[in-house]
Amino acid sequence: MNPPDKSVPEKTRETAALYFKGVTDERPYDLWRAFDKNLARDLSLFITGQMYAREKIPHTVRQLVTVAALTVLVRPEELKLHIQAALNVGCPPEDIAETIFQTAVYGGVPAVNTALKVLKAVLEEKGMWPPEPAEARP
Amino acid sequence: MNPPDKSVPEKTRETAALYFKGVTDERPYDLWRAFDKNLARDLSLFITGQMYAREKIPHTVRQLVTVAALTVLVRPEELKLHIQAALNVGCPPEDIAETIFQTAVYGGVPAVNTALKVLKAVLEEKGMWPPEPAEARP
Amino acid sequence: MNPPDKSVPEKTRETAALYFKGVTDERPYDLWRAFDKNLARDLSLFITGQMYAREKIPHTVRQLVTVAALTVLVRPEELKLHIQAALNVGCPPEDIAETIFQTAVYGGVPAVNTALKVLKAVLEEKGMWPPEPAEARP
Amino acid sequence: MNPPDKSVPEKTRETAALYFKGVTDERPYDLWRAFDKNLARDLSLFITGQMYAREKIPHTVRQLVTVAALTVLVRPEELKLHIQAALNVGCPPEDIAETIFQTAVYGGVPAVNTALKVLKAVLEEKGMWPPEPAEARP
Amino acid sequence: MNPPDKSVPEKTRETAALYFKGVTDERPYDLWRAFDKNLARDLSLFITGQMYAREKIPHTVRQLVTVAALTVLVRPEELKLHIQAALNVGCPPEDIAETIFQTAVYGGVPAVNTALKVLKAVLEEKGMWPPEPAEARP
Amino acid sequence: MNPPDKSVPEKTRETAALYFKGVTDERPYDLWRAFDKNLARDLSLFITGQMYAREKIPHTVRQLVTVAALTVLVRPEELKLHIQAALNVGCPPEDIAETIFQTAVYGGVPAVNTALKVLKAVLEEKGMWPPEPAEARP
């Protein structure tokens, strides 16, 4: 259950900080704000404060689910933001890769390839590439 | 790591049994087989034995990821199969609902509505509808 | 500018009444509510009270824009709701048809055919079919 | 090269007769015509007389290409029309099935399943189901 | 009703001049023409002369409808052409932005973000960025 | 019927050599391999050795069908690979262009434009642009 003692703006700030810490790409919020301040605030409070902040499923699962949706929809810019969010909430890179591969059966292989390139680019930016081979992990 | 001691056909049978136990809808395998037996076997071994059977992420996460992909792609027949699989591997209905809701931001609300109707229909078929209210759960 | 003197719940009620007067199809709100009352309220206030209620473009244009989006996305159930909303806010049937035809160049002809069938079905339900020929209109 | 001695309306009639002989489903042309006679004629002359009638690639290839596009777009009603057209211009059922299977890698397996169901239904309607096994063909 | 006294080529020229005045991006017509002159002419006469030139709904509404379709389909290059056309026929920038925002509910937020970036880039090219704040407009 | 005397790895190698001879773009196989060697091998054997290598329809038709699917799905990177494969197996450039144009009715004109740009770029890279005018061909 969502904690009743936190306001939506508080939850928005906390969830945004958790997900997008260290993200330097342009954030959709800034784009919305340039067009319409009120709508930008409404969108942000709704998406981050009322959707992402829900404590129904673990943040790691929420981000993998998001990665799957963005992979099959082929939305590489938004995917980049959420791969960073997935890493920030503790998803191991190989779980993100596995999530992307899993969608091949549903959304096709080219959508998977686009998503893997985004994942590889994020890992390179963060100095986490190449991934440690599975057999070397404990 | 995938267990080296099981053959792909064995893993295909075990994973199919785990996922689709009690499913009475027409299975894609039967449709493929009516057109081409060899290809049906190749497809089945690849999808079920080599993709689904991978033990990289828990089956519950794999199914939620699949639900997210099928929701935004609006594939209600395949979604029905995988909502049944999600329940079979132990996903609570409310986690499946939450996964579907979470995709609204990415794939739009009409895709969510279609998926929720499928989820509701599966739960009704199984006598699991209406869901027990969250506040009543321990 | 949105009137500052109305609350979001008020605007939600007024806009829902304007758009969906006389609509007897299942409303998405009821579906959401069956899964999660709080989220249903949040979604409804956001979509109807904060998006649809904005007085930036006339309601007729907002509904035609919505018809175009739902046509190319091929979402016939949601399209049916918004064709009814378009008629409720005063769009003539031929403007709705023209909007659908216009999308053929972008989303392809099969998507147009699906949308025209929905439009025809709505007009039949309302006793507005066949449309009065253009040459007979003043 | 398109024969210079035939008018677009002639080519439209001939191509429509070739493709859609014996098709009893509602034809898009009739739907368009109920909304706008002039536009229906313009659309029909353009699509059938200026696109389909082009003699650049064999009609069999044109129809398989169309089947592939409609499969990955998941447009089962239009697909049904063009599976009938494919059979009318001489495509063997197994070439249509192979074309559908081939798209699995690009558009995903659920789209293939939907298309195979349409193909099966058309073959059943025509008394051509089940397909003669390949090994029995000369 | 379309004026009977103008030929399709005349209407094509006039409508193209109205919509795409000052547009310096590569025009699809030139691309088509490089592959097939006759087909390029047929496509251009059909799309511009027979679809866009129809005087059923105002050009401003036709362009907003087009913007909505191209936003949810995520076709940024074609969208850029039609945002320029929308400005050419007199749509205020904020109506174009509002149209894009309105589609978020149907096609998802990432598609909106892509479209807003295109709109922002067009306005910057034309020296119309940042938009005058709404409260400063009469 | 697939030749019984060749193994899947042999067919994979032969088909890959036939399709992608001279292709210097990054191949999906290398991307998959960077994440997971075993899965990369499984995917490659399945897609190339079990799908592409099937001798049910001529390789030229298989590639045109693939071009149609990738055009309407708007997957320009994968399309580039398969336009090269289409040329490698003997499809004339104008058949590829015709296949792309044919999909306009189903997937819309912007998807066609994106695909034609990819085709033009491949032909330019190979010194095959501009295409010899049809009237000059024997």
mmCIF file of C-alpha atoms in Angstrom, chain B residues 72 74 97-98 101 107 109-111 113 116-117 119-120 123 129 131, chain C residues 26 28 31-36 39-40 43 47 70 74-75 77-78:
data_model
loop_
_atom_site.group_PDB
_atom_site.id
_atom_site.type_symbol
_atom_site.label_atom_id
_atom_site.label_comp_id
_atom_site.label_asym_id
_atom_site.label_seq_id
_atom_site.Cartn_x
_atom_site.Cartn_y
_atom_site.Cartn_z
ATOM 1 C CA VAL B 72 1.853 -2.937 -25.435
ATOM 2 C CA VAL B 74 -1.859 -5.670 -28.160
ATOM 3 C CA ALA B 97 -2.454 -6.210 -13.017
ATOM 4 C CA GLU B 98 0.274 -3.860 -11.772
ATOM 5 C CA PHE B 101 -0.997 -0.745 -15.537
ATOM 6 C CA GLY B 107 2.063 1.916 -24.838
ATOM 7 C CA VAL B 109 -4.166 3.391 -22.056
ATOM 8 C CA PRO B 110 -6.230 1.527 -24.696
ATOM 9 C CA ALA B 111 -3.617 -1.247 -24.801
ATOM 10 C CA ASN B 113 -7.652 -1.751 -21.183
ATOM 11 C CA LEU B 116 -7.013 -5.910 -18.246
ATOM 12 C CA LYS B 117 -10.055 -7.426 -19.953
ATOM 13 C CA LEU B 119 -6.735 -10.738 -17.228
ATOM 14 C CA LYS B 120 -10.256 -10.361 -15.856
ATOM 15 C CA LEU B 123 -9.444 -14.864 -13.444
ATOM 16 C CA TRP B 129 -12.585 -13.046 -9.643
ATOM 17 C CA PRO B 131 -9.647 -10.268 -6.610
ATOM 18 C CA GLU C 26 -18.315 -0.486 -20.525
ATOM 19 C CA PRO C 28 -12.491 1.971 -18.818
ATOM 20 C CA LEU C 31 -12.512 -1.836 -15.444
ATOM 21 C CA TRP C 32 -9.671 -0.018 -13.656
ATOM 22 C CA ARG C 33 -11.769 0.259 -10.505
ATOM 23 C CA ALA C 34 -12.344 -3.484 -10.379
ATOM 24 C CA PHE C 35 -8.574 -3.914 -10.059
ATOM 25 C CA ASP C 36 -7.516 -0.895 -8.012
ATOM 26 C CA LEU C 39 -5.295 3.981 -9.228
ATOM 27 C CA ALA C 40 -8.624 4.174 -11.071
ATOM 28 C CA LEU C 43 -6.018 7.734 -13.804
ATOM 29 C CA ILE C 47 -6.878 11.766 -18.089
ATOM 30 C CA LEU C 70 -6.937 5.764 -32.381
ATOM 31 C CA VAL C 74 -6.099 0.388 -34.501
ATOM 32 C CA ARG C 75 -7.827 0.559 -31.125
ATOM 33 C CA GLU C 77 -12.998 -0.207 -28.692
ATOM 34 C CA GLU C 78 -11.499 3.066 -27.479
#
